[in-house]
Amino acid sequence: MAGKRCLSWIVFATLAVAIFVCMDGRTAEDTRASRIAEFEVKTKKALKANNARLWLDAADYALKQQLWEFYGDCLKHAVEADPKNAAVQTLLNKKLVGSEWLTDDEIFEREAKQKTAQGLVYYANYWGTPAQVDALRATDRKTVGWDVQVRLQSPRGYVTVYSNESLETTRRAAAITEATGYAYWEFYQTTFNLRLPPPLTVYLFKDKATFDQIFSKVSKQGPLPNGVAGVYGNGFKILLVHTDTGITGDSYLSTMAHEMIHAMDDRLAGIFKGNSPNWLMEGRAEHIGTYARWERLVIPGYVGLEANTAAVAFLTQEIESINLRQFLMASEKQKFGFAGYCVSFAFVHFLFHAENEKHAYAFRLFLSGGPNHYTMADFEKIVGKIDTIEPAYKKYVHDFLLPGMIATQKMAQDVRNTAQAKLESKDTQK
Ligand SMILES: [Zn+2]
């Protein structure tokens, strides 16, 4: 059954003990310090001119130089400098309604207030009378075989989410799946010669019991182990995620994004764990899947908070002792656990981004060869000798990836704090 399904690593991460180790980061600090110095020159200029365009340039620089923790601040300044600037507002994921720029949530909240006052209820991208909605829900229940609370079409209509979770959770899930789908499409369009994604069905459950029940039904397999928060099966072509993980916060969104990459790989590129090496599948799923969410913006390199802490600890401690060739060879045959996800993610990150994207072209060429050419021999012929690559890979992890991952932890915490503050202010309003 190996290769028929993919287990998300998010929950494995919580099992790993997060230990912070003081690392000798002089090289990392030096290069990072010089990038920050250049960034500060840009922000001083932008601040002095109070110019949105210059703040956008600084934001762009922050992204490209992996100074992600400064990105949000730049956008904040940009929008203060010019609240009517369409480019800035679009980057903040806002839409023009009349003369106001609003987020999807704000637009929805306004609409919901109006409709609820008229006695209407929401279901399946549709406002109807309770009787109308009951009828629709009954039809869905029959179709999917369980009690549907919320059915949602994602904003562009690509993903349909059947869910027994809350409306808010379901809306976020739909949005992240679609954002991930598009990130994949943009990133790999030329590599895999992609067409636009076909529609995808996603199931979201608030309880493990329904998740197990529906998974067994669609996969004809027994229930998945307790730690598994999400799965996409290339046999049954459906993505299932549950939030019954004991982890608070929005880690289900990272799980969604990760599984979404497996769905896209299978449905668009024709690659899956059964015909391609594990490191290639899981490393890439983490890499693009974690192109992440800052107000639903997509930022490369971000890792979900829980997984990030454990992954940083693991890579800090273990990267030097990894035998890359051995790891890659083994991962062609065997499944791997949390450590394998960390090493693969870091390796894919290296191949796409290290040294001014030095390896990116060759790696894409290797990828475009397809499953029959995903061998070590082909890799070394096209991308380079592992023995040469290994020290550069370790240096990249130490000097660039780890500092970036630590920086995004702060960002993830900010996102979480903002969400928490919003929740608390809602509670006090009641
Ligand atoms: Zn996976």
Coordinates of C-alpha atoms and ligand atoms in Angstrom, one line a residue:
M1 CA 0.0 0.0 0.0
A2 CA 3.0 2.3 0.3
G3 CA 2.8 5.0 -2.2
K4 CA -1.0 4.9 -2.4
R5 CA -1.3 7.6 0.1
C6 CA 0.6 10.3 1.7
L7 CA 0.8 11.0 5.4
S8 CA 1.2 14.6 6.4
W9 CA 4.1 15.4 8.6
I10 CA 2.5 18.1 10.6
V11 CA 1.5 15.8 13.4
F12 CA 4.8 13.9 13.4
A13 CA 6.3 17.3 14.1
T14 CA 4.6 17.5 17.5
L15 CA 6.0 14.2 18.5
A16 CA 9.5 15.5 18.0
V17 CA 10.9 17.3 21.0
A18 CA 11.9 20.8 20.1
I19 CA 15.3 21.6 21.4
F20 CA 17.0 24.8 20.7
V21 CA 20.7 24.6 20.2
C22 CA 22.9 27.5 20.1
M23 CA 24.5 27.3 16.7
D24 CA 27.7 28.7 15.4
G25 CA 26.2 31.0 12.9
R26 CA 28.9 33.5 12.2
T27 CA 28.7 33.1 8.4
A28 CA 25.0 33.1 8.5
E29 CA 25.0 36.2 10.7
D30 CA 27.4 38.0 8.4
T31 CA 25.6 37.5 5.2
R32 CA 22.3 38.1 6.9
A33 CA 23.6 41.3 8.5
S34 CA 24.7 42.6 5.1
R35 CA 21.3 41.9 3.6
I36 CA 19.6 43.6 6.5
A37 CA 21.9 46.6 6.1
E38 CA 21.0 46.9 2.4
F39 CA 17.3 46.5 3.3
E40 CA 17.6 49.3 5.9
V41 CA 19.0 51.7 3.2
K42 CA 15.8 51.0 1.2
T43 CA 13.5 51.5 4.1
K44 CA 15.1 54.7 5.1
K45 CA 14.6 56.1 1.6
A46 CA 11.0 54.9 1.6
L47 CA 10.3 56.4 5.0
K48 CA 11.8 59.7 4.1
A49 CA 9.8 59.9 0.8
N50 CA 6.7 58.3 2.4
N51 CA 6.3 56.6 -0.9
A52 CA 4.3 53.4 -1.5
R53 CA 6.3 52.4 -4.5
L54 CA 9.6 52.5 -2.5
W55 CA 7.9 50.5 0.3
L56 CA 6.8 47.9 -2.3
D57 CA 10.4 47.7 -3.5
A58 CA 11.6 47.1 0.0
A59 CA 8.9 44.4 0.5
D60 CA 10.1 42.8 -2.7
Y61 CA 13.7 42.9 -1.6
A62 CA 12.8 41.4 1.8
L63 CA 11.1 38.5 0.1
K64 CA 13.9 37.8 -2.3
Q65 CA 16.6 38.1 0.4
Q66 CA 14.6 35.8 2.7
L67 CA 14.1 38.5 5.2
W68 CA 10.5 37.5 5.5
E69 CA 9.9 38.9 9.0
F70 CA 10.1 42.4 7.5
Y71 CA 7.7 41.8 4.6
G72 CA 4.5 42.5 6.4
D73 CA 5.8 45.8 7.9
C74 CA 6.8 47.0 4.5
L75 CA 3.2 46.5 3.2
K76 CA 1.8 48.2 6.3
H77 CA 4.0 51.3 5.6
A78 CA 3.1 51.1 1.9
V79 CA -0.6 51.2 2.5
E80 CA -0.2 54.0 5.1
A81 CA 1.7 56.0 2.5
D82 CA -0.9 55.5 -0.1
P83 CA -4.2 53.9 1.0
K84 CA -5.6 54.1 -2.5
N85 CA -2.7 52.3 -4.2
A86 CA -4.3 49.3 -5.9
A87 CA -1.1 47.3 -6.1
V88 CA -0.6 47.5 -2.4
Q89 CA -4.2 46.7 -1.6
T90 CA -4.1 43.7 -3.9
L91 CA -1.0 42.4 -2.2
L92 CA -2.9 42.6 1.1
N93 CA -5.6 40.5 -0.6
K94 CA -8.2 43.3 -0.5
K95 CA -10.8 44.0 -3.1
L96 CA -12.4 47.3 -4.1
V97 CA -16.0 47.6 -3.0
G98 CA -17.5 51.0 -3.8
S99 CA -14.7 53.2 -2.5
E100 CA -13.4 50.9 0.1
W101 CA -10.7 48.2 0.0
L102 CA -12.0 45.1 2.0
T103 CA -10.7 41.6 2.7
D104 CA -12.8 38.6 1.7
D105 CA -13.7 38.1 5.3
E106 CA -14.9 41.7 5.7
I107 CA -16.9 41.4 2.5
F108 CA -18.5 38.2 3.6
E109 CA -19.2 39.6 7.1
R110 CA -21.1 42.5 5.6
E111 CA -23.1 40.3 3.3
A112 CA -23.8 37.8 6.1
K113 CA -25.2 40.5 8.4
Q114 CA -27.6 41.7 5.7
K115 CA -28.7 38.2 4.7
T116 CA -29.1 37.0 8.2
A117 CA -31.3 40.0 9.0
Q118 CA -33.5 38.8 6.1
G119 CA -33.9 35.4 7.7
L120 CA -31.6 33.6 5.2
V121 CA -29.0 31.0 6.0
Y122 CA -25.8 30.2 4.2
Y123 CA -24.9 26.9 2.5
A124 CA -22.9 26.0 -0.5
N125 CA -22.0 29.5 -1.7
Y126 CA -25.7 30.3 -1.5
W127 CA -28.0 32.2 0.7
G128 CA -31.5 30.7 1.0
T129 CA -34.4 30.1 3.3
P130 CA -33.9 27.4 5.9
A131 CA -36.2 25.1 3.8
Q132 CA -34.3 25.7 0.6
V133 CA -31.0 25.0 2.4
D134 CA -32.3 21.9 4.1
A135 CA -33.2 20.4 0.7
L136 CA -29.8 21.2 -0.7
R137 CA -28.0 19.7 2.3
A138 CA -30.1 16.5 2.1
T139 CA -29.0 16.1 -1.6
D140 CA -25.4 16.6 -0.6
R141 CA -25.7 14.2 2.3
K142 CA -26.9 11.6 -0.1
T143 CA -24.1 12.3 -2.6
V144 CA -21.1 12.3 -0.2
G145 CA -22.5 9.8 2.3
W146 CA -22.2 11.8 5.5
D147 CA -23.7 14.7 7.3
V148 CA -22.6 17.8 5.5
Q149 CA -22.6 21.1 7.4
V150 CA -20.9 23.4 4.9
R151 CA -20.3 22.9 1.3
L152 CA -18.2 25.5 -0.3
Q153 CA -16.8 26.3 -3.7
S154 CA -13.4 28.0 -3.5
P155 CA -13.2 31.5 -4.8
R156 CA -12.4 30.6 -8.4
G157 CA -14.5 27.5 -8.3
Y158 CA -11.7 25.0 -8.7
V159 CA -12.1 23.3 -5.3
T160 CA -15.3 22.1 -3.7
V161 CA -15.0 21.5 0.1
Y162 CA -17.5 19.2 1.8
S163 CA -17.2 19.8 5.5
N164 CA -18.7 19.2 9.0
E165 CA -16.4 22.0 10.4
S166 CA -17.5 25.6 11.0
L167 CA -18.1 28.0 8.1
E168 CA -15.0 30.0 9.0
T169 CA -12.7 27.1 9.1
T170 CA -14.1 25.7 5.9
R171 CA -13.7 29.1 4.1
R172 CA -10.1 29.3 5.1
A173 CA -9.5 25.7 3.9
A174 CA -11.1 26.4 0.6
A175 CA -9.0 29.5 0.1
I176 CA -5.7 27.9 1.0
T177 CA -6.3 24.9 -1.3
E178 CA -6.9 27.2 -4.2
A179 CA -4.0 29.5 -3.4
T180 CA -1.7 26.4 -3.2
G181 CA -3.1 25.0 -6.5
Y182 CA -2.3 28.3 -8.2
A183 CA 1.1 28.5 -6.6
Y184 CA 1.8 25.0 -8.0
W185 CA 0.5 25.8 -11.4
E186 CA 2.6 29.0 -11.6
F187 CA 5.8 27.4 -10.3
Y188 CA 5.7 24.2 -12.3
Q189 CA 3.8 25.3 -15.4
T190 CA 6.7 25.2 -17.8
T191 CA 8.5 22.3 -16.0
F192 CA 5.6 19.9 -16.4
N193 CA 3.9 21.6 -19.3
L194 CA 0.7 22.0 -17.3
R195 CA -2.8 22.9 -18.2
L196 CA -5.2 24.6 -15.8
P197 CA -6.1 22.4 -12.8
P198 CA -9.2 20.2 -13.1
P199 CA -11.8 20.5 -10.3
L200 CA -11.0 18.8 -7.0
T201 CA -13.1 17.5 -4.2
V202 CA -11.9 18.1 -0.7
Y203 CA -13.3 16.7 2.5
L204 CA -12.8 18.5 5.8
F205 CA -13.8 16.9 9.1
K206 CA -13.9 18.1 12.7
D207 CA -13.7 14.6 14.1
K208 CA -11.3 11.7 13.5
A209 CA -14.2 9.2 13.5
T210 CA -15.9 10.6 10.4
F211 CA -12.5 11.0 8.8
D212 CA -11.7 7.3 9.4
Q213 CA -15.1 6.2 8.2
I214 CA -15.0 8.2 5.0
F215 CA -11.3 7.4 4.3
S216 CA -12.0 3.7 4.6
K217 CA -15.0 4.0 2.3
V218 CA -13.2 5.9 -0.5
S219 CA -9.9 4.1 -0.2
K220 CA -11.1 0.6 0.7
Q221 CA -8.3 0.5 3.3
G222 CA -8.4 0.4 7.1
P223 CA -8.2 3.6 9.2
L224 CA -5.0 5.6 9.1
P225 CA -2.7 5.9 12.2
N226 CA -3.7 8.5 14.8
G227 CA -1.0 11.0 13.9
V228 CA -2.2 11.4 10.3
A229 CA -4.0 14.7 9.8
G230 CA -4.5 14.6 6.0
V231 CA -4.3 12.4 3.0
Y232 CA -4.5 12.5 -0.7
G233 CA -4.8 9.2 -2.6
N234 CA -3.8 8.9 -6.2
G235 CA -6.1 5.9 -6.3
F236 CA -9.2 7.6 -5.2
K237 CA -8.3 11.2 -6.2
I238 CA -9.8 12.8 -3.1
L239 CA -8.2 15.0 -0.5
L240 CA -9.2 14.4 3.1
V241 CA -8.2 16.5 6.1
H242 CA -9.4 16.5 9.7
T243 CA -8.8 19.1 12.5
D244 CA -9.2 16.6 15.3
T245 CA -5.4 16.6 16.0
G246 CA -5.1 18.1 19.5
I247 CA -3.1 20.9 17.9
T248 CA -4.7 24.4 18.3
G249 CA -4.5 27.0 15.6
D250 CA -4.5 26.7 11.9
S251 CA -2.1 23.8 11.3
Y252 CA -4.8 22.2 9.2
L253 CA -4.1 24.8 6.6
S254 CA -0.5 23.6 6.3
T255 CA -1.8 20.1 6.0
M256 CA -4.2 21.1 3.3
A257 CA -1.5 22.9 1.4
H258 CA 0.9 19.9 1.6
E259 CA -1.7 17.4 0.5
M260 CA -2.8 19.7 -2.2
I261 CA 0.7 19.5 -3.8
H262 CA 0.3 15.7 -3.9
A263 CA -3.1 16.2 -5.6
M264 CA -1.6 18.5 -8.2
D265 CA 1.4 16.3 -8.8
D266 CA -0.8 13.3 -9.4
R267 CA -3.5 15.0 -11.4
L268 CA -1.4 17.4 -13.5
A269 CA 2.1 16.1 -13.6
G270 CA 1.3 12.3 -13.3
I271 CA 3.8 11.8 -10.5
F272 CA 3.1 10.2 -7.1
K273 CA 4.9 8.2 -4.4
G274 CA 4.3 4.9 -6.2
N275 CA 6.4 6.0 -9.3
S276 CA 8.7 8.6 -7.9
P277 CA 11.3 8.9 -5.0
N278 CA 9.9 9.9 -1.6
W279 CA 12.4 12.8 -1.2
L280 CA 11.2 14.3 -4.5
M281 CA 7.5 14.0 -3.6
E282 CA 7.6 15.0 0.1
G283 CA 10.4 17.6 -0.2
R284 CA 8.5 19.4 -3.0
A285 CA 5.2 19.1 -1.2
E286 CA 6.7 20.8 1.8
H287 CA 8.5 23.4 -0.3
I288 CA 5.6 24.7 -2.3
G289 CA 3.0 23.6 0.2
T290 CA 4.5 25.9 2.7
Y291 CA 4.7 28.8 0.4
A292 CA 2.7 30.4 3.0
R293 CA 0.1 32.5 4.3
W294 CA 0.5 36.1 5.5
E295 CA -3.0 37.3 5.0
R296 CA -3.2 34.6 2.4
L297 CA -0.1 35.8 0.6
V298 CA 2.2 33.2 -0.7
I299 CA 5.8 33.4 0.7
P300 CA 8.4 30.8 -0.1
G301 CA 10.1 29.0 2.7
Y302 CA 7.5 29.5 5.4
V303 CA 6.8 26.4 7.6
G304 CA 3.9 26.0 9.9
L305 CA 4.7 27.0 13.5
E306 CA 4.7 23.6 15.2
A307 CA 6.6 21.8 12.4
N308 CA 9.0 24.8 12.1
T309 CA 10.1 24.6 15.7
A310 CA 10.8 20.9 15.5
A311 CA 12.3 21.1 12.0
V312 CA 14.7 23.9 13.0
A313 CA 15.8 21.9 16.0
F314 CA 16.3 18.7 13.9
L315 CA 18.2 20.4 11.1
T316 CA 20.3 22.4 13.5
Q317 CA 21.4 19.3 15.4
E318 CA 21.6 16.7 12.6
I319 CA 22.4 18.3 9.3
E320 CA 26.1 17.8 9.6
S321 CA 25.8 14.1 10.1
I322 CA 23.5 13.4 7.2
N323 CA 24.9 11.2 4.4
L324 CA 23.0 12.7 1.5
R325 CA 23.7 10.0 -1.0
Q326 CA 22.6 7.3 1.4
F327 CA 19.5 9.2 2.3
L328 CA 18.4 9.9 -1.3
M329 CA 19.0 6.3 -2.3
A330 CA 17.1 4.9 0.7
S331 CA 14.2 7.3 0.1
E332 CA 13.6 5.8 -3.4
K333 CA 12.4 2.7 -1.7
Q334 CA 11.4 3.4 1.8
K335 CA 8.9 5.6 3.5
F336 CA 10.4 8.0 6.0
G337 CA 9.4 9.9 9.1
F338 CA 9.8 13.4 10.4
A339 CA 13.6 13.5 9.8
G340 CA 13.1 12.5 6.2
Y341 CA 10.6 15.4 5.6
C342 CA 13.1 17.9 7.1
V343 CA 16.1 16.7 5.0
S344 CA 14.0 16.5 1.8
F345 CA 12.4 19.9 2.3
A346 CA 15.8 21.4 2.9
F347 CA 17.3 19.7 -0.2
V348 CA 14.5 20.8 -2.5
H349 CA 14.8 24.3 -1.1
F350 CA 18.6 24.2 -1.8
L351 CA 18.0 23.0 -5.4
F352 CA 15.6 25.7 -6.2
H353 CA 17.0 28.7 -4.3
A354 CA 20.6 28.3 -3.4
E355 CA 23.4 30.5 -4.8
N356 CA 21.2 32.7 -7.0
E357 CA 19.2 29.7 -8.2
K358 CA 22.3 28.1 -9.6
H359 CA 20.8 24.6 -9.6
A360 CA 17.2 25.5 -10.4
Y361 CA 17.4 25.2 -14.1
A362 CA 19.1 21.8 -14.0
F363 CA 16.7 20.6 -11.3
R364 CA 13.7 21.6 -13.4
L365 CA 15.2 19.8 -16.4
F366 CA 15.7 16.7 -14.2
L367 CA 12.0 17.0 -13.0
S368 CA 10.8 17.4 -16.6
G369 CA 12.3 14.0 -17.4
G370 CA 9.4 12.2 -15.6
P371 CA 9.4 9.2 -13.3
N372 CA 11.4 6.9 -15.6
H373 CA 14.3 9.3 -15.2
Y374 CA 14.2 10.0 -11.5
T375 CA 17.3 7.9 -10.8
M376 CA 20.5 8.9 -9.0
A377 CA 22.4 8.4 -12.3
D378 CA 20.2 10.9 -14.1
F379 CA 20.3 13.3 -11.2
E380 CA 24.1 13.3 -11.2
K381 CA 24.3 13.7 -15.0
I382 CA 21.8 16.6 -15.1
V383 CA 22.1 18.4 -11.7
G384 CA 25.6 17.5 -10.4
K385 CA 27.6 15.0 -8.4
I386 CA 26.1 14.4 -4.9
D387 CA 29.6 14.5 -3.4
T388 CA 30.1 18.0 -4.7
I389 CA 26.5 19.1 -3.9
E390 CA 26.5 17.7 -0.3
P391 CA 28.8 20.3 1.3
A392 CA 27.1 23.2 -0.5
Y393 CA 23.7 21.9 0.6
K394 CA 24.8 21.7 4.2
K395 CA 26.3 25.2 4.0
Y396 CA 23.0 26.5 2.5
V397 CA 20.9 25.0 5.3
H398 CA 23.2 26.5 7.9
D399 CA 23.7 29.9 6.4
F400 CA 20.3 30.6 4.8
L401 CA 17.6 28.1 5.4
L402 CA 17.8 27.9 9.2
P403 CA 17.9 31.7 9.8
G404 CA 15.0 32.1 7.4
M405 CA 13.0 29.4 9.2
I406 CA 13.7 31.0 12.5
A407 CA 12.6 34.4 11.1
T408 CA 9.3 32.9 9.8
Q409 CA 8.6 31.5 13.3
K410 CA 8.1 35.0 14.4
M411 CA 5.9 35.7 11.5
A412 CA 3.8 32.7 12.2
Q413 CA 3.5 33.7 15.8
D414 CA 2.4 37.2 14.7
V415 CA -0.3 35.7 12.5
R416 CA -1.5 33.5 15.3
N417 CA -1.5 36.5 17.8
T418 CA -3.5 38.6 15.4
A419 CA -6.0 35.8 14.9
Q420 CA -6.3 35.3 18.6
A421 CA -6.8 39.0 19.3
K422 CA -9.5 39.1 16.7
L423 CA -11.3 36.1 18.3
E424 CA -11.0 37.7 21.8
S425 CA -12.4 41.0 20.6
K426 CA -15.3 39.1 19.0
D427 CA -15.9 37.4 22.4
T428 CA -16.0 40.7 24.3
Q429 CA -18.4 42.1 21.7
K430 CA -20.8 39.4 22.6
Ligands
ZN1 ZN 3.1 14.1 1.9

